[in-house]
Coordinates of C-alpha atoms and ligand atoms in Angstrom, one line a residue:
M1 CA 21.4 6.4 4.2
K2 CA 25.2 6.0 5.3
I3 CA 26.1 3.2 7.3
D4 CA 29.6 2.1 8.2
A5 CA 31.2 -1.2 9.8
V6 CA 34.0 -1.2 12.2
T7 CA 35.8 -4.8 12.4
I8 CA 38.9 -6.8 12.8
F9 CA 37.0 -8.9 10.0
P10 CA 35.8 -7.1 7.2
D11 CA 35.0 -10.4 5.2
Y12 CA 32.1 -11.5 7.2
F13 CA 30.5 -7.9 5.3
A14 CA 30.9 -9.7 1.8
P15 CA 26.7 -10.5 1.7
L16 CA 26.0 -6.5 1.8
Q17 CA 26.6 -7.2 -2.1
L18 CA 23.7 -9.8 -2.8
S19 CA 20.1 -9.4 -3.3
L20 CA 18.1 -6.3 -1.7
L21 CA 21.1 -5.2 0.5
G22 CA 23.2 -5.4 -2.8
K23 CA 20.3 -3.6 -5.2
A24 CA 19.7 -0.9 -2.4
S25 CA 23.6 -0.1 -2.4
S26 CA 23.7 0.3 -6.2
A27 CA 20.4 2.2 -6.4
G28 CA 22.1 4.7 -4.4
I29 CA 19.1 4.1 -1.1
V30 CA 22.1 2.6 1.1
S31 CA 25.6 3.0 1.5
F32 CA 28.4 0.8 3.6
G33 CA 31.7 1.5 4.4
I34 CA 33.6 -1.2 6.0
H35 CA 37.2 -0.3 7.7
D36 CA 39.2 -2.7 9.2
L37 CA 40.0 -1.8 13.2
R38 CA 43.2 -3.7 12.6
S39 CA 45.0 -1.3 10.1
F40 CA 44.0 1.6 13.6
A41 CA 46.7 -0.6 15.7
T42 CA 49.7 1.3 16.5
N43 CA 51.9 -1.3 17.9
N44 CA 54.3 -3.4 16.7
H45 CA 52.0 -6.8 16.5
H46 CA 49.1 -4.6 15.0
A47 CA 47.7 -6.2 18.3
V48 CA 43.6 -4.7 19.5
D49 CA 43.3 -6.4 22.8
D50 CA 45.3 -6.9 25.8
T51 CA 44.5 -8.7 29.2
P52 CA 42.0 -7.1 31.6
Y53 CA 42.1 -5.3 34.0
G54 CA 41.5 -6.6 38.2
G55 CA 42.0 -10.5 35.8
G56 CA 39.6 -13.0 34.6
A57 CA 39.8 -15.1 31.2
G58 CA 40.5 -13.1 27.6
M59 CA 41.3 -9.9 26.0
V60 CA 40.0 -6.3 25.8
M61 CA 39.6 -5.0 23.3
L62 CA 42.2 -1.2 23.3
P63 CA 40.2 1.9 23.6
E64 CA 42.9 3.9 22.2
I65 CA 42.3 1.5 18.6
W66 CA 38.3 2.2 18.6
G67 CA 39.8 5.8 19.6
L68 CA 41.2 6.0 16.2
A69 CA 38.5 3.8 14.3
L70 CA 35.8 5.5 15.4
D71 CA 36.7 9.5 15.5
P72 CA 36.2 10.1 11.7
L73 CA 32.8 8.4 11.7
M74 CA 31.5 11.0 14.3
V75 CA 29.8 13.4 12.6
D76 CA 27.1 15.3 13.7
D77 CA 23.8 12.7 13.8
T78 CA 25.3 9.6 14.0
D79 CA 24.1 6.4 15.9
L80 CA 26.8 4.8 17.2
I81 CA 25.5 1.3 17.7
I82 CA 27.8 -1.3 20.0
L83 CA 27.1 -4.9 19.8
T84 CA 26.7 -6.2 22.8
P85 CA 24.8 -9.6 24.7
A86 CA 24.6 -6.8 27.6
G87 CA 22.8 -4.4 25.6
K88 CA 19.2 -3.7 25.2
R89 CA 17.6 -6.0 22.7
F90 CA 17.1 -6.0 19.6
D91 CA 13.4 -6.2 18.1
Q92 CA 11.3 -4.7 15.6
P93 CA 10.9 -1.5 17.2
M94 CA 14.0 -0.7 17.5
A95 CA 14.7 -0.9 14.0
V96 CA 11.7 1.0 12.2
E97 CA 13.3 3.5 14.8
L98 CA 16.9 3.2 13.7
S99 CA 15.7 2.9 9.7
K100 CA 14.9 6.6 10.3
A101 CA 18.6 7.7 11.2
P102 CA 20.7 9.4 8.3
H103 CA 24.1 7.4 9.6
L104 CA 24.1 4.5 11.7
V105 CA 28.1 3.1 12.3
F106 CA 28.5 -0.9 14.2
A107 CA 31.0 -0.9 16.8
C108 CA 32.0 -5.0 16.1
G109 CA 33.4 -7.0 19.3
R110 CA 35.3 -9.8 20.0
Y111 CA 37.0 -11.5 22.8
E112 CA 35.6 -10.2 25.4
G113 CA 34.3 -7.0 24.2
I114 CA 34.9 -3.6 23.8
D115 CA 37.0 -1.1 27.0
D116 CA 33.9 0.2 28.2
R117 CA 35.9 3.9 28.0
V118 CA 34.6 3.7 24.8
R119 CA 30.6 3.5 25.2
A120 CA 31.3 6.7 27.5
H121 CA 33.3 8.9 25.7
Y122 CA 31.0 8.7 22.5
S123 CA 28.2 9.2 25.1
S124 CA 29.8 12.6 26.2
H125 CA 28.0 15.4 25.8
Q126 CA 31.0 16.7 24.0
Y127 CA 29.2 13.9 21.2
S128 CA 25.4 14.1 22.9
S129 CA 25.5 18.5 21.9
R130 CA 25.5 17.0 18.1
N131 CA 22.9 14.4 18.5
I132 CA 25.3 11.4 18.5
R133 CA 23.3 8.5 19.9
V134 CA 25.0 5.7 21.7
H135 CA 23.5 2.3 21.7
E136 CA 24.4 -0.9 23.5
V137 CA 22.4 -3.4 21.3
S138 CA 22.2 -7.1 21.7
I139 CA 20.5 -9.5 19.3
G140 CA 19.2 -12.1 21.5
D141 CA 20.0 -14.1 24.6
Y142 CA 23.3 -15.4 23.5
V143 CA 26.5 -15.3 23.0
L144 CA 28.2 -14.9 18.9
G145 CA 31.9 -14.9 19.1
G146 CA 31.6 -11.7 17.2
G147 CA 29.4 -8.3 16.9
E148 CA 29.6 -9.3 12.5
V149 CA 26.5 -11.5 13.0
A150 CA 24.9 -9.2 15.4
S151 CA 25.5 -6.3 12.6
L152 CA 24.6 -8.0 9.7
V153 CA 21.1 -9.1 11.3
M154 CA 20.7 -5.4 12.5
I155 CA 21.5 -3.7 9.0
E156 CA 19.3 -6.3 6.9
A157 CA 16.2 -5.3 9.7
I158 CA 16.5 -2.3 9.1
T159 CA 17.3 -1.3 6.0
R160 CA 14.6 -3.2 3.9
L161 CA 12.3 -0.9 5.9
L162 CA 13.9 2.1 3.8
P163 CA 11.5 3.4 0.4
G164 CA 12.5 1.8 -2.6
V165 CA 14.4 -1.4 -1.2
L166 CA 11.6 -3.9 -1.2
G167 CA 9.6 -4.7 -4.3
N168 CA 6.3 -4.8 -3.2
P169 CA 6.1 -1.9 0.2
D170 CA 3.0 -3.5 1.2
S171 CA 4.9 -6.4 2.2
L172 CA 5.4 -4.6 4.7
S173 CA 2.1 -3.7 6.2
E174 CA 1.3 -7.1 7.0
E175 CA 4.2 -8.7 8.3
S176 CA 5.5 -10.5 11.6
H177 CA 6.3 -7.6 14.8
N178 CA 4.1 -5.2 13.0
E179 CA 3.3 -1.8 15.6
Q180 CA 0.6 -3.8 16.7
G181 CA 2.7 -7.0 17.5
Y182 CA 1.1 -9.1 14.7
L183 CA 2.9 -12.2 13.8
E184 CA 1.6 -13.5 10.3
Y185 CA -1.2 -16.0 9.4
P186 CA 0.4 -19.1 7.5
N187 CA 1.2 -18.6 3.5
Y188 CA 0.1 -21.6 0.2
T189 CA 1.8 -20.9 -3.3
K190 CA 0.5 -24.0 -5.5
P191 CA 0.6 -26.5 -6.1
A192 CA -3.9 -26.9 -4.5
V193 CA -2.1 -30.3 -2.7
W194 CA 1.7 -30.8 -2.5
R195 CA 2.2 -34.5 -0.5
D196 CA -1.0 -35.1 -0.3
I197 CA -1.9 -31.9 2.0
Q198 CA -4.3 -29.7 0.9
V199 CA -4.0 -25.5 1.0
P200 CA -7.2 -24.4 3.5
E201 CA -11.0 -24.7 0.9
I202 CA -11.2 -20.9 1.9
L203 CA -7.9 -19.3 0.6
L204 CA -9.6 -21.4 -2.8
S205 CA -13.0 -20.3 -2.4
G206 CA -12.3 -16.5 -3.7
N207 CA -14.2 -15.1 -1.0
H208 CA -12.1 -12.5 0.3
G209 CA -14.0 -11.1 3.0
E210 CA -14.5 -15.0 4.5
I211 CA -10.2 -14.9 3.6
A212 CA -9.2 -11.4 5.6
K213 CA -11.6 -13.7 8.8
W214 CA -9.6 -16.6 8.3
R215 CA -5.9 -15.0 8.5
V216 CA -6.9 -12.7 11.5
A217 CA -7.9 -16.5 13.5
Q218 CA -4.8 -17.7 12.5
A219 CA -2.3 -15.1 13.0
K220 CA -4.5 -14.7 16.5
K221 CA -3.9 -18.4 17.2
R222 CA -0.1 -18.0 15.9
A223 CA 0.6 -15.4 18.8
A224 CA -1.0 -17.5 20.9
D225 CA 0.8 -20.9 20.4
N226 CA 4.2 -18.5 20.6
L227 CA 3.6 -17.5 24.7
Ligands
SAM301 N1 32.1 -11.2 27.3 C1 31.2 -10.7 27.2 C2 30.0 -10.9 27.5 O1 30.0 -12.0 28.9 O2 28.8 -10.1 27.9 C3 31.2 -11.9 25.6 C4 31.9 -11.1 24.7 S1 31.6 -12.3 22.7 C5 32.3 -13.2 23.2 C6 32.3 -10.9 21.5 C7 31.6 -10.1 21.0 O3 30.8 -10.5 20.5 C8 30.9 -8.8 21.7 O4 32.1 -7.9 21.8 C9 29.8 -8.1 20.4 O5 30.3 -7.8 20.5 C10 29.3 -10.0 19.7 N2 28.0 -10.2 20.8 C11 28.0 -11.7 21.2 N3 27.1 -12.2 21.2 C12 25.7 -10.9 21.4 C13 24.9 -10.7 20.6 N4 23.7 -11.6 21.4 N5 24.3 -9.6 20.4 C14 25.5 -8.9 20.0 N6 26.4 -8.8 20.0 C15 26.9 -9.9 20.3

């Protein structure tokens, strides 16, 4: 998978070199391209924003500069993800869908966001006929300062689903938010007693049938408690 991100703060993406993502990148499972939007600015002050038409607070990111940054990334079969708190909510099924894509491009907004003509332009037939899809995506019902952290959240959730990224792929089948909307049971490791809190007896019993039943019951209880 190829992942590109366009941002005015490329340094935000340093964590892509760490942990599972760093290993996946070294192993060639995923490759990252981080592009500095400001390097496409054509004006003297390298400004990437201007005042909004119609008035109002804040600044809006210039479509011209976004176009220059995104055009070279719009190869056939690309999913362009425009981060916005007004977008469709990111969840595990969306992560699964996007993990099947060959190429993702993340457009990280700042200020009041990106001029909406950028979304409209790349949603047109000229692009959809080349399997270029545009998604406006929010990672939750709150407002961040920019799309960088939201992109990292999505990239981590998507790439850990790629074959070869997790040491033990079985971890994926029994974890929270799978197809059944399941939430994982509580986990314990050694010692059996920590600060006077005992690991549930059943987990020490060696009775795998009863352990499996206990875990299902705990998972259901968690789901009910979260309603
Ligand atoms: N004026 C926008 C609004 O009210 O919807 C908020 C803009 S926000 C301050 C700046 C940028 O942060 C957005 O363009 C987007 O890229 C990013 N952002 C903020 N919250 C986000 C969220 N919940 N999910 C995804 N991206 C978000």
